[in-house]
Short mmCIF file of C-alpha atoms and ligand atoms in Angstrom, two decimals:
data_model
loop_
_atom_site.label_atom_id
_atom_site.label_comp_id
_atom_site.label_asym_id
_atom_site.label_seq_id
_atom_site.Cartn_x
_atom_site.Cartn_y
_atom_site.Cartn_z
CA UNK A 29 41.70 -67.82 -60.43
CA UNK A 30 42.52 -65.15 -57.90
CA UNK A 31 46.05 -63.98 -57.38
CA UNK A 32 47.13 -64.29 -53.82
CA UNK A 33 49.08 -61.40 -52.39
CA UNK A 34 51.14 -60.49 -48.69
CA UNK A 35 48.81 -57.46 -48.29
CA UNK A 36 51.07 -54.43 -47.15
CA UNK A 37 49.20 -52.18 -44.54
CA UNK A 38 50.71 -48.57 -44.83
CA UNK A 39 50.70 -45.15 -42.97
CA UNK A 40 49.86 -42.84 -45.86
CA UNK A 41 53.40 -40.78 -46.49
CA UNK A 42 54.75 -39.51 -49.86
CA UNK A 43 56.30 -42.53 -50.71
CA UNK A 44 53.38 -45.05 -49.64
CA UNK A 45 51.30 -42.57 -51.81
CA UNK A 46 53.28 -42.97 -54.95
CA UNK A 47 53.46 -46.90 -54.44
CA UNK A 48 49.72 -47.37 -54.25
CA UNK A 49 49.80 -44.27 -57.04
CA UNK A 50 51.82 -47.15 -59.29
CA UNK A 51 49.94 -50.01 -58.61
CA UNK A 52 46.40 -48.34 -59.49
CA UNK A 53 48.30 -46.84 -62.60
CA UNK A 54 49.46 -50.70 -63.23
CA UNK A 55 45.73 -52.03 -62.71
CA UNK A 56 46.30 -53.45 -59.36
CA UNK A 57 43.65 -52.79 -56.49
CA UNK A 58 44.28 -50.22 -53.43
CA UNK A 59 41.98 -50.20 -50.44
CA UNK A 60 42.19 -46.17 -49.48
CA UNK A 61 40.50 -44.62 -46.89
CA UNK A 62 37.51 -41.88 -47.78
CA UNK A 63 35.61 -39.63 -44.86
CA UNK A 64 32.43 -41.83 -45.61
CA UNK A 65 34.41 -45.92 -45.46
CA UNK A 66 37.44 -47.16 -46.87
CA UNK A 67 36.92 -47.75 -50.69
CA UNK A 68 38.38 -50.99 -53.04
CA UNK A 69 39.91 -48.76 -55.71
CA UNK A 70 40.72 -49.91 -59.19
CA UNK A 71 41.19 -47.52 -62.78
CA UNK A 72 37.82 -46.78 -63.76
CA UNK A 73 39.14 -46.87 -67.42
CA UNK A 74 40.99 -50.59 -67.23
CA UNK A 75 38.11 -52.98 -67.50
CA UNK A 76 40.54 -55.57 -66.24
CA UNK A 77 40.99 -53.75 -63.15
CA UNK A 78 37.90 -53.58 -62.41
CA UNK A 79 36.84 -56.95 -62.75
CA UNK A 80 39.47 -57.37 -60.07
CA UNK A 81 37.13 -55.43 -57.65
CA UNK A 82 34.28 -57.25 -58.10
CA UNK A 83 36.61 -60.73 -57.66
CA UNK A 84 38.18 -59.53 -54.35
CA UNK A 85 34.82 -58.49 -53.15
CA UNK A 86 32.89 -61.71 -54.27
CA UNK A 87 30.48 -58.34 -55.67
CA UNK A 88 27.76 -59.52 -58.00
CA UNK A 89 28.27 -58.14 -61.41
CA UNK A 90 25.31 -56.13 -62.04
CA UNK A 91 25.59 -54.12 -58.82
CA UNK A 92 27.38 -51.07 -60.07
CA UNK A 93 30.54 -48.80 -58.97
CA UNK A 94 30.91 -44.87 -57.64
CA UNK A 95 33.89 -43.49 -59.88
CA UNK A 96 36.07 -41.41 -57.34
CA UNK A 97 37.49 -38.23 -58.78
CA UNK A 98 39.57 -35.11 -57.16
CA UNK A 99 39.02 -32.14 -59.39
CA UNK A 100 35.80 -31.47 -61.44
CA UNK A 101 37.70 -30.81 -64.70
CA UNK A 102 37.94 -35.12 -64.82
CA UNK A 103 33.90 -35.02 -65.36
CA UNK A 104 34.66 -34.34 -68.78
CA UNK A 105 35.97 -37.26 -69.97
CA UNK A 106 33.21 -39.04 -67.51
CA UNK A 107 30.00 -38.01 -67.96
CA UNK A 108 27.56 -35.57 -69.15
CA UNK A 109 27.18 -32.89 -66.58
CA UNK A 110 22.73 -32.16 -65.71
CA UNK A 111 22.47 -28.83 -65.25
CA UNK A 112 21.13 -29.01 -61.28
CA UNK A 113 24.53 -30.88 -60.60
CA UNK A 114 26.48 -27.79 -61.04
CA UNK A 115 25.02 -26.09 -57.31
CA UNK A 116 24.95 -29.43 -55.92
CA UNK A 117 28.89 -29.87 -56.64
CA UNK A 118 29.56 -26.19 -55.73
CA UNK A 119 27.40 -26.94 -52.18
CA UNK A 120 28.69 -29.88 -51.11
CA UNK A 121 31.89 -31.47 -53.38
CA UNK A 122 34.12 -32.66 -51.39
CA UNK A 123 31.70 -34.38 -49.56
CA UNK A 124 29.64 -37.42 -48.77
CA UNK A 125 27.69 -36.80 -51.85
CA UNK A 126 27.11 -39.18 -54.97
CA UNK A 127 25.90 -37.85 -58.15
CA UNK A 128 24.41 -39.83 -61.10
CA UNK A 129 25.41 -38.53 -64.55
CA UNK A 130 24.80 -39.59 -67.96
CA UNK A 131 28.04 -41.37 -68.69
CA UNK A 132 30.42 -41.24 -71.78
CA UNK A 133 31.36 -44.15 -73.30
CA UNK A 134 34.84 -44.13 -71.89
CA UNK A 135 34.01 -46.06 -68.68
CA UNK A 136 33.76 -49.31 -69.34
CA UNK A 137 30.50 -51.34 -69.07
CA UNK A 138 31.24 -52.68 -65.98
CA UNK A 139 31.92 -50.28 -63.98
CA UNK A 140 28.05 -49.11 -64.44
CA UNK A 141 26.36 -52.85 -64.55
CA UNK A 142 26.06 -51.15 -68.40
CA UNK A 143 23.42 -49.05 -66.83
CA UNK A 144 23.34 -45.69 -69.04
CA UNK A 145 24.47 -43.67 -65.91
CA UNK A 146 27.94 -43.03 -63.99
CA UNK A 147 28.13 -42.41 -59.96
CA UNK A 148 30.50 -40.09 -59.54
CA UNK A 149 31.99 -38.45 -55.86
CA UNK A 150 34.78 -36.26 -55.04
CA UNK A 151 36.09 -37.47 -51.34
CA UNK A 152 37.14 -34.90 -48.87
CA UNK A 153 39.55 -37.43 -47.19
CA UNK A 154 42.85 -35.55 -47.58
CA UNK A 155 44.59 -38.84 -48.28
CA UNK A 156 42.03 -40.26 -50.82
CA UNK A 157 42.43 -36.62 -52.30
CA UNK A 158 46.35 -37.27 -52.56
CA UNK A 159 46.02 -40.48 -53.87
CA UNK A 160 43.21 -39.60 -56.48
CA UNK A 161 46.03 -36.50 -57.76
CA UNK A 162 49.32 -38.58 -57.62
CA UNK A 163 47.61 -41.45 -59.73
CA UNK A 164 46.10 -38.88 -61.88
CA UNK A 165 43.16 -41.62 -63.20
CA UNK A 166 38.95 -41.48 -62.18
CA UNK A 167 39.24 -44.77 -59.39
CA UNK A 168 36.11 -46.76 -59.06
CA UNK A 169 35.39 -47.74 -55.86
CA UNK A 170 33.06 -49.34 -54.01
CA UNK A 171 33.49 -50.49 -50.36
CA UNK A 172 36.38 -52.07 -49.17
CA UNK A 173 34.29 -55.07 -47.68
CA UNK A 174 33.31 -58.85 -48.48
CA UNK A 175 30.31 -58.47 -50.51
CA UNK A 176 27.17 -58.19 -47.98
CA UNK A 177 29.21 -57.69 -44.57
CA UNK A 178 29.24 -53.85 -42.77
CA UNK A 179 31.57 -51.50 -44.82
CA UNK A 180 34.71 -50.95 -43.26
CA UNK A 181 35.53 -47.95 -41.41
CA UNK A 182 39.14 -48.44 -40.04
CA UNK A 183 42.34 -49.82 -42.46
CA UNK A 184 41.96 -53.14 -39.76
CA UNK A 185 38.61 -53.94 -40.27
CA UNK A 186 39.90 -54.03 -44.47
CA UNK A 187 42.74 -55.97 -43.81
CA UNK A 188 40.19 -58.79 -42.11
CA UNK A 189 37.96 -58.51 -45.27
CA UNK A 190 40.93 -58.38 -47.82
CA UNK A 191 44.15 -59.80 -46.31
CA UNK A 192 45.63 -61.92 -49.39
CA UNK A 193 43.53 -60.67 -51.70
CA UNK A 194 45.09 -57.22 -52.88
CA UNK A 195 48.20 -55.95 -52.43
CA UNK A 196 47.81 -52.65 -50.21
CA UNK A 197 45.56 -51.06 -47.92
CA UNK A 198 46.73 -47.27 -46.72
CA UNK A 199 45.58 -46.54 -43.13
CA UNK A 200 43.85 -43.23 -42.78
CA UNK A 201 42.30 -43.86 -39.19
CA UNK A 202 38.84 -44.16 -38.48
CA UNK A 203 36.44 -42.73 -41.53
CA UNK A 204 34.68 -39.69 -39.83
CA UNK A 205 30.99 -39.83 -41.08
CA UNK A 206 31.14 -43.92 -41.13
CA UNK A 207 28.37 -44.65 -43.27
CA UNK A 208 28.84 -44.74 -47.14
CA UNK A 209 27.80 -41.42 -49.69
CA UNK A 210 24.28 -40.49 -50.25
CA UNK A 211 23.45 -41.51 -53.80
CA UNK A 212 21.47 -38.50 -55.68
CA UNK A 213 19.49 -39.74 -59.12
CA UNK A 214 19.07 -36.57 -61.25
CA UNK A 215 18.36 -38.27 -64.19
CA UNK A 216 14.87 -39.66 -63.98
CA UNK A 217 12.81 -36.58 -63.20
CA UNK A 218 12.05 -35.69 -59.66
CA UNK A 219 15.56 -36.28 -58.21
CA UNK A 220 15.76 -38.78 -56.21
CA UNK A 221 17.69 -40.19 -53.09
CA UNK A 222 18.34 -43.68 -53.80
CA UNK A 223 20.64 -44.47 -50.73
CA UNK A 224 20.46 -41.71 -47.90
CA UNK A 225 24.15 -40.64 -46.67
CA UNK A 226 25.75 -37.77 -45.06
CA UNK A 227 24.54 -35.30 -46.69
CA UNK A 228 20.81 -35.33 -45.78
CA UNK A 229 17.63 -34.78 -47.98
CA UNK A 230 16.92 -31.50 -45.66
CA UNK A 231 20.72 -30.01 -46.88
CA UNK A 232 20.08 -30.90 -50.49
CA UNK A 233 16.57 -29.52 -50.45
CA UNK A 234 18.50 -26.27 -48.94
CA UNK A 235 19.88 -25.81 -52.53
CA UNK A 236 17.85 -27.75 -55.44
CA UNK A 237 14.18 -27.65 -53.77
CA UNK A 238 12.40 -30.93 -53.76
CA UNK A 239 14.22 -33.90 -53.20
CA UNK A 240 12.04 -37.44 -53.03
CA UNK A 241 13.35 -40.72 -51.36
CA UNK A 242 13.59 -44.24 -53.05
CA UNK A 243 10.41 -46.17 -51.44
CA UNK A 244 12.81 -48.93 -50.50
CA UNK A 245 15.24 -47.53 -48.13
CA UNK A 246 13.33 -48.03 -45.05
CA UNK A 247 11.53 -51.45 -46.53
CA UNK A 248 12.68 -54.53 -48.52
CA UNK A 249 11.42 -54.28 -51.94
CA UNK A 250 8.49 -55.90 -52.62
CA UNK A 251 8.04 -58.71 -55.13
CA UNK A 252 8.38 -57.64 -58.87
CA UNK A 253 9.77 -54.25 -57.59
CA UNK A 254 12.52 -52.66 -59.70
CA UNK A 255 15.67 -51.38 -57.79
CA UNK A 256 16.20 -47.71 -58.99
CA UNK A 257 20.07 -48.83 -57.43
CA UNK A 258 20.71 -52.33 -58.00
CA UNK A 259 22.92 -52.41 -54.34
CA UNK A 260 19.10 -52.12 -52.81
CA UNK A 261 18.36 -55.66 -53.41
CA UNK A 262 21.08 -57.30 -51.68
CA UNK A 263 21.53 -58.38 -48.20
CA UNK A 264 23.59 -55.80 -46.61
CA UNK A 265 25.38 -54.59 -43.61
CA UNK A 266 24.58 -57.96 -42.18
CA UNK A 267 26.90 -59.14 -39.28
CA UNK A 268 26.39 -63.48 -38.65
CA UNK A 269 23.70 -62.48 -35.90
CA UNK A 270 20.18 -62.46 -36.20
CA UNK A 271 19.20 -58.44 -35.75
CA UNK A 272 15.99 -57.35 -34.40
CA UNK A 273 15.13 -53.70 -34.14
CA UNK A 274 12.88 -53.25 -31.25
CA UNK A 275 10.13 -49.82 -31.51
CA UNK A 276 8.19 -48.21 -29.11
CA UNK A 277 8.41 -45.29 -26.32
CA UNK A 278 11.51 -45.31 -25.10
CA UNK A 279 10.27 -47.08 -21.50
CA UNK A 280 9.04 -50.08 -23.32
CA UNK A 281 11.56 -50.32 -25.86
CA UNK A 282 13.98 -50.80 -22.78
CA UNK A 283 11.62 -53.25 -20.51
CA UNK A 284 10.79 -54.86 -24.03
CA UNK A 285 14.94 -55.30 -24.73
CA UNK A 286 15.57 -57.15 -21.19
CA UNK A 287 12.81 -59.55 -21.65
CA UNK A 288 14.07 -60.99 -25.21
CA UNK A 289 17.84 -60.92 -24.36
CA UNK A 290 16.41 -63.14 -20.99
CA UNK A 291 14.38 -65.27 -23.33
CA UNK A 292 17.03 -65.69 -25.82
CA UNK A 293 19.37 -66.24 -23.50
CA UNK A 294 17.00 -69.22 -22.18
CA UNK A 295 16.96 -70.53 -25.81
CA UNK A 296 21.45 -70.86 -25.33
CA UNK A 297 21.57 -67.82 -27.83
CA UNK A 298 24.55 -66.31 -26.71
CA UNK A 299 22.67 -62.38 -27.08
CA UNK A 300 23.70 -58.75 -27.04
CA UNK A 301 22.21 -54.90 -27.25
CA UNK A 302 22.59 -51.81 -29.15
CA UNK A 303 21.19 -49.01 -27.25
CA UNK A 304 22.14 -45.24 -26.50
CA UNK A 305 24.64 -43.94 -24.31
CA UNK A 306 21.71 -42.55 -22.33
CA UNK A 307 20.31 -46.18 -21.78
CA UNK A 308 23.72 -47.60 -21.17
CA UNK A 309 23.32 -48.04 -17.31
CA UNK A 310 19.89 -49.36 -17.34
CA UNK A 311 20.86 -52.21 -19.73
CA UNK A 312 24.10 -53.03 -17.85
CA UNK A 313 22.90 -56.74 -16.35
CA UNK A 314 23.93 -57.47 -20.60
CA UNK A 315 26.07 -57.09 -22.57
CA UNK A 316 25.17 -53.99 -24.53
CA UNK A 317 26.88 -51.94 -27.57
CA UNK A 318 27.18 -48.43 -26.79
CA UNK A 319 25.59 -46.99 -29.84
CA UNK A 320 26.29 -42.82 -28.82
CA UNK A 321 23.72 -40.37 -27.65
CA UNK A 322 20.54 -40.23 -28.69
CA UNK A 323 20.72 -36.86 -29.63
CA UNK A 324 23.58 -37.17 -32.00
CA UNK A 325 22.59 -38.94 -35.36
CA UNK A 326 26.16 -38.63 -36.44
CA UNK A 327 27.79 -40.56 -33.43
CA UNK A 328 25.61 -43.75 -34.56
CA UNK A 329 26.61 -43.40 -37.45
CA UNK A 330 30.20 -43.06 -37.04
CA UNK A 331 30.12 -46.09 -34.83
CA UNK A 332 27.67 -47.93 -36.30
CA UNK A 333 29.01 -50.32 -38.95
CA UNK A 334 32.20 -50.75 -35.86
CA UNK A 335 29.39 -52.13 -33.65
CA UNK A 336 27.94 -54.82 -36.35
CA UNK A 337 31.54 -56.44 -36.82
CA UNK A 338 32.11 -56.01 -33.59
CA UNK A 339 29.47 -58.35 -33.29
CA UNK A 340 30.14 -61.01 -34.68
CA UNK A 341 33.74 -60.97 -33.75
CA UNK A 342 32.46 -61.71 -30.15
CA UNK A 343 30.06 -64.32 -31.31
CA UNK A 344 27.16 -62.99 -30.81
CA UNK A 345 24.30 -64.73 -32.36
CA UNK A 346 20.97 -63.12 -31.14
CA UNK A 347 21.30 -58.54 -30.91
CA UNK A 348 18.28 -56.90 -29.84
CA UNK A 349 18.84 -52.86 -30.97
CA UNK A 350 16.95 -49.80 -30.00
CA UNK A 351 15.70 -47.43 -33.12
CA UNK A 352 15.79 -43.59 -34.13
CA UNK A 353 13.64 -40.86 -35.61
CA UNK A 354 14.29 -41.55 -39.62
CA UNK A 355 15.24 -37.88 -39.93
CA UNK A 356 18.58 -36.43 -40.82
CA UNK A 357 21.29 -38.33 -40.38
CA UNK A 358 18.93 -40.63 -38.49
CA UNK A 359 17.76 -41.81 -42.07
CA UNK A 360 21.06 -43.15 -43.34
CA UNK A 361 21.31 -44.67 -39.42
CA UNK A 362 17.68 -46.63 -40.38
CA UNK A 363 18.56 -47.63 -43.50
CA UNK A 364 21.23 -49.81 -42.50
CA UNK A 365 20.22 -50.71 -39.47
CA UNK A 366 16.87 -52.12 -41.39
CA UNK A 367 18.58 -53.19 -43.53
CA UNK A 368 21.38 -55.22 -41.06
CA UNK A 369 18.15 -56.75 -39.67
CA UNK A 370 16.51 -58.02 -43.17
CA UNK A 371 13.69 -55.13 -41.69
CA UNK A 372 13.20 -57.58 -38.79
CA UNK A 373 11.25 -54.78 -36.46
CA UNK A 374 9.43 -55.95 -32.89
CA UNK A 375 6.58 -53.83 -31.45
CA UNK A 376 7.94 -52.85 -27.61
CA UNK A 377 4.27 -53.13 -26.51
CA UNK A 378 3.85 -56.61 -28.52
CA UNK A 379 7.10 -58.10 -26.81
CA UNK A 380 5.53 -56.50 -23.26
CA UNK A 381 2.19 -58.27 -23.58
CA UNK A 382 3.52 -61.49 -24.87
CA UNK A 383 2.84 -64.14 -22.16
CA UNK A 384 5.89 -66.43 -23.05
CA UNK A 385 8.75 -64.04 -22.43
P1 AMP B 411 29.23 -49.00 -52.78
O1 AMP B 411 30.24 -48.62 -53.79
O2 AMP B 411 29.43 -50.34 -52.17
O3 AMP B 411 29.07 -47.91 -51.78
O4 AMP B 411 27.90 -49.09 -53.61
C1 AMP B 411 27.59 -48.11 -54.58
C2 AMP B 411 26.10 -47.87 -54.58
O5 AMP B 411 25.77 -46.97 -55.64
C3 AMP B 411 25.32 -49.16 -54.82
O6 AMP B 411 24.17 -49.15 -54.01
C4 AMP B 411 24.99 -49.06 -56.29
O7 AMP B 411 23.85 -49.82 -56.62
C5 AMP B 411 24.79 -47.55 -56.48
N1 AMP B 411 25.07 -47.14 -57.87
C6 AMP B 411 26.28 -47.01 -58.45
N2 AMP B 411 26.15 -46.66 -59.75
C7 AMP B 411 24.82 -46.57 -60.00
C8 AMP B 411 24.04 -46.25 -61.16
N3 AMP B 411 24.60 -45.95 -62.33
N4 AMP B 411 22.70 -46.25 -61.02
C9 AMP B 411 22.11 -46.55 -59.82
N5 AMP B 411 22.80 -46.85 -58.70
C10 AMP B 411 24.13 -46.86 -58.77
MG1 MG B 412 29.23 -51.39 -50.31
#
């Protein structure tokens, strides 16, 4: 059974931060907020408390956690250390950067899925970083959403996902890069990027040289297909909506984005857009989700996982939603927007030639 709590939302102060300080030392669950999303923390080292994480989340068991930590000297009691880690940590720790390590046997099994790796991150977040110190403990922590909806980026859009089921959430304001860590494998040769974050495969190839990407995070896996990162094979980021990414030149995508929402529309789907600021006016006979400039990876992506629960808090069951260049930040951007639409993808010149719409 699941205990049943009156959720306290706070404004992170000295005394808040010793409170939720107590209750992670005491096993219970804090929802914090890191520069990436808000995390679900529990004691990385009290099985019990994790369990708890996976319970409030409805998280299936074998998808593993990131272990959050605030000073480098707690990877000792962790993990081994690989030796390319070290520039990686010195380049971009605090950051939106999450490194597999060979773990000790001191975190429990299920905070890995008993895979023979930990994911560990140091968060930049000045109030994840005070919380992390005052409790003194490694906190796992994945997302602070319902299993398979868009992580949360503000302390509200927790308190939807968790209200009753943990007993404090501390407000931070809206995360800043808005889409979760990039997850770095350096422990199976080439290293590997097995979910593209904030910091890019360009800035990591600035300091360790080659870097390769997972083959699924701009596809679903195919059948018989091992997950390097066991998250890769659930649905994801999904708001209630169908999501269709529409591709093309950028004068076809739009044409190609009026006629579906007017055919959908026909069909009683009550039907939205995601487009760039720059296409804003052009799209303005719907309703359309402003999804930042088009030359600014980092504005999607800081809005991005807003937009999907926005969504479906206004009903919307049909969203038609221009694409970017996978490069940069535009990679991360892809990944869950591919990954919000089950890879649903429309050809703008298809969608033009199509005699029914
Ligand atoms: P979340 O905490 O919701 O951001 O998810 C953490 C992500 O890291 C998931 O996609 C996990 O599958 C991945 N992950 C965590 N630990 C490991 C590990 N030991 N090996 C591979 N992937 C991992
Ligand atoms: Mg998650």
């Amino acid at each position: 059974m699941m205990k049943s709590y009156q959720t306290l939302l706070a404004s992170p102060t000295q005394e808040t931060l010793y409170q939720a300080a107590r209750l992670l030392q005491a096993g219970e669950l804090v929802a914090f907020p890191t520069e990436t999303v808000y995390g679900l923390g529990a004691n990385a080292l009290n099985e019990q408390a994790v369990l708890e994480i996976f319970k409030a989340k409805g998280r299936p068991a074998d998808n593993p956690l990131i272990v959050h930590i605030w000073d480098a000297k707690q990877l000792d009691g962790i993990c081994e250390v690989p030796p390319l880690a070290v520039p990686l940590m010195d380049a971009f720790w605090p950051g939106p950067l999450t490194i597999l390590m060979p773990r000790l046997s001191s975190i429990p099994d299920v905070v890995t899925a008993s895979l023979p790796t930990v994911a560990v991150r140091m968060p930049s977040h000045p109030v994840a970083r005070q919380l992390l110190q005052a409790c003194g403990l490694p906190i796992a922590a994945p997302s602070a959403n319902l299993s398979g909806k868009p992580s949360p980026t503000t302390a509200q859009s927790v308190m939807e996902d968790m209200r009753g089921r943990i007993p404090m959430i501390l407000d931070g304001g809206q995360s800043e890069v808005g889409l979760e860590s990039t997850v770095l494998d350096l422990c199976h040769g080439t290293p590997t990027i097995l979910r593209p974050g904030g910091v890019t495969k360009e800035m990591l190839e600035g300091v360790i040289g080659q870097v390769q990407l997972a083959g699924s995070i701009l596809r679903p896996l195919k059948e018989g297909e091992q997950a390097l990162s066991p998250g890769m094979r659930y649905r994801h980021y999904a708001p209630k909506g169908q999501v269709t990414l529409v591709e093309g030149t950028q004068e076809n995508v739009l044409s190609a984005m009026r006629s579906l929402a007017r055919a959908a529309q026909a069909h009683g789907e009550t039907c939205c857009l995601m487009a760039f600021s720059e296409h804003v006016p052009a799209l303005s006979d719907f309703r359309v989700y402003d999804l930042g400039s088009v030359l600014h990876p980092e504005e999607t992506a800081h809005r991005l996982f807003e937009i999907l629960r926005k969504t479906e808090e206004d009903g919307m069951s049909a969203i038609f939603s221009e694409v970017m260049p996978p490069q940069g930040m535009g990679l991360a951007v892809m990944n869950r927007l591919g990954r919000a639409a089950s890879f649903h993808t429309v050809s703008a010149l298809d969608v033009l030639g199509d005699p029914e719409l």
